[in-house]
Amino acid sequence: MQKFLFSMLLAVITVCAAGQKLWHKQGYSLQYPVCFASDEIIKAFVPPPPEVLKMLKSAEKKSNIIVTYRDFPTDAITAFEFAVSIWETLIDSPVPIYIQASWLEKNRNVLGSCGPSDFEKNFNGAPHKNIYYPISLVEKIQGIELTGPDRPDMIAEFNSEINWYFGVDGNTPLMMYDFVSVVLHEIAHGLGFTGFFTAMDLTGGYSWWGWGDATSFDRLVINQHGEQLINTSNFENPSVELKSQLTSNLLYANSPVAVAADSSSFPRLFAPSNWNEGSSIYHLNEATYPPGTENTLMTHTYGRGEATHHPGPVTLGILADMGWKKMKIEHLPLKDQEIIESLNFQVNITSDYTLDPSRLYLYFSTDSFASPPDSISLLPVEPNLFESNLLIDPEITSLQYYFSAADSMNRTFTKPADAPNEYYTINFGPDDIFPTIKHEPVSFFFDTGGTLKLVAEAEDNLGIDTVYVEYAVNGVAQQPFGLSLQTGKTYTGAFPFENDLLNDKDEISYQIVAIDASRAENISKYPLDSSFSFLVEKMFDPITSYSNQFESYRNDFILEDFDIYLADGFKTNALHSPHPYPSPDEDDMEFNFTTILKHPIILLEEAKMSFDEIVLVEPGNKGTGFGDFEFWDFVVVEGSKDKGITWLPLADGYDSREHFVWEERYYSSIAEMNSTSVGSSDLYINRQINLLENGNFSAGDTILIRFRLYSDPYVHGWGWAIDNLHIQSPATASSDKLLSPGNIFTYPNPFSGSFKVVTETKEFLELLQYELYNMHGQKITSILLKNVTGSLTSEIIVDNGTPGIYLLVVKENGRQVLSKKIIHN
């Protein structure tokens, strides 16, 4: 019965698992393009061009592609790595590209599939507004690593049932399929040769979260008349007309780089009259690029004996125009001016292709580009730096402007990216605009002997003159201190108080003041009519042992996030996280809820910790462990040797899967993906931690200890409760507590005739006793078990029992562990 219940839970887990993105939470699965196997025998080989072979021999790389293999045979890995090395000579990226590749059984005619693990839009440096870019391209454009080995850039699958040729010489036998070619093909999809177009019975459209979402590939798709399919002035989305276009067999990629490289018309896409899910649009037309020609890699099928070991200029051109060959235009917008003077516009331009110096312009307007704008050329000042100088009519009150630059591939880029729909504005004349201030308030100051740094953002249309902080200690005003500009609009400074004069629980209140650079010296305060405040938490002297049953309040923990109280459904006080703990409900955001023990602990040779706990936090995906991307929410106990600057786990973090009773309770009530189940004292399970076991700490170290609950962007539960904490105290050295309430599970409840009790213990129990009482306090039955260990299931039969409430009492070696109400139908 227990195994059956657990299987039911796994089914629920599959439905409810969530992740770093909202589309994970709502169960949306990205549809990846598929490469199909053709039974046709096609003996053809397209080798890598000489320059690629030269780079392969010299191990010269433009990028670093790292693959995690799942169940791959060794010879398949060798071929895969060869394909990877080809792409590493062709794709530029300062950030590693991670691939998760799985070897599994798929439909007979499917060779493989692949796609980006995620997409982003409107990020810093995005070439076009409201266009989704594959995550690996987002990283390349920004030069920032957003993923990692546990969160790959692309996810690929390959059919283990195919008769593969794993050689790298292109000499594919007539009845086999060339693995290198298919890997090259699928990685191209992962780099972004994919999108959101789809066709239904009568209509066609494009969507991800909502109708209108489109990728950097979708943006390039045009028809034979040059009409862009995602332009709603051309085709309504969704619509019958759009499906007609998607199945017209006359679609192309508006790729200037591909046209220049292939010296032909726009690349023709695969758009058959019958929509082919997984193939339509996101492949090249095989009739235009037949097997054996240099651009055949990205056609939708592969024949036996066919090998293509180079993407070809058309595919590389399309990838280039998606953003893999980019232009970066950087500009610090000019501030408003009270006195109209000559304006100097400077812009930094870097490009993967040569700039066209005759097509670098500053465009400006006084009517928000309602009429045709004026322009002036951008002239070189130093490498990559260009400028224009402009005299302004003293009668105008504002000026709007943007930049435009073209490269040798006849591509034009603007800054802002969506100009002239978006532009920069300079206002002229007296200033009555006040500075704006942003700041995340200080929650507490843990005084370990260091300083308290304050960070704020301040900006103004004319510029900031001064930023400073007014503060008080226990209501007594102190000398204000200034904040210094670090970068952009970020100002920082440290509270100048003397730590020796501070006491535990002193209250610090403060207000941030910013003065702009105008003649009026406009002043803003934040908060406006009040002040922020926080408490000083003093670090106590080091000790060798610590115990706390949380029966009464003791000033031992920093309780900014956690609290100590008697919760509903509990018999005694405990240390509680927020119930329920919140989640940010925003992509790529996270919360960490912590409580720190203010007593540093001197670790001994027998360094152990024990506590009773309940963990009802979102479980990770099946098979994941601490540190995996899909581990989702977790709790962890951590230590710090440097007074809280860096924290390391004392043991691996865990979630509700740690014990069956927690997982069962977590999933017993779900609303809008969140668990609404509530913790209760019968779920307590004792945890023992060897503080030296994982090697992060050694005997003699003095460490701070904190409890941390991590909450990812979406989905949450009740939280964490901790009781009976012992650190290097006698209770942890020789605990006689072998069984906890959470180690005991009863089902069914209500019952009819009989019910079962499952007891799980890792320790040896001399005596285990079950007693059942009726509502009048009379003992109905008693079961005594000796020498118990591991998992034990016992059935308790109630013959001729009167329907009503019964009380089950479980004892370990004579000590009561659990009393639980059982309902008899």
PDB file of N, CA and C in Angstrom, residues 185 239 443 503 744:
ATOM      1  N   HIS A 185      23.013  19.642 -37.163  1.00  0.00           N
ATOM      2  CA  HIS A 185      21.665  20.133 -37.470  1.00  0.00           C
ATOM      3  C   HIS A 185      20.928  20.542 -36.191  1.00  0.00           C
ATOM      4  N   SER A 239      -5.056  33.972 -37.780  1.00  0.00           N
ATOM      5  CA  SER A 239      -5.995  34.225 -38.874  1.00  0.00           C
ATOM      6  C   SER A 239      -5.914  33.116 -39.912  1.00  0.00           C
ATOM      7  N   SER A 443      17.484  45.632   6.736  1.00  0.00           N
ATOM      8  CA  SER A 443      16.569  44.880   7.596  1.00  0.00           C
ATOM      9  C   SER A 443      17.123  44.710   9.011  1.00  0.00           C
ATOM     10  N   ASN A 503      24.779  48.828  21.279  1.00  0.00           N
ATOM     11  CA  ASN A 503      24.315  47.740  22.122  1.00  0.00           C
ATOM     12  C   ASN A 503      23.355  46.852  21.353  1.00  0.00           C
ATOM     13  N   ILE A 744       6.010   8.205  11.611  1.00  0.00           N
ATOM     14  CA  ILE A 744       4.851   7.321  11.756  1.00  0.00           C
ATOM     15  C   ILE A 744       3.746   7.796  10.817  1.00  0.00           C
TER      16      ILE A 744
END
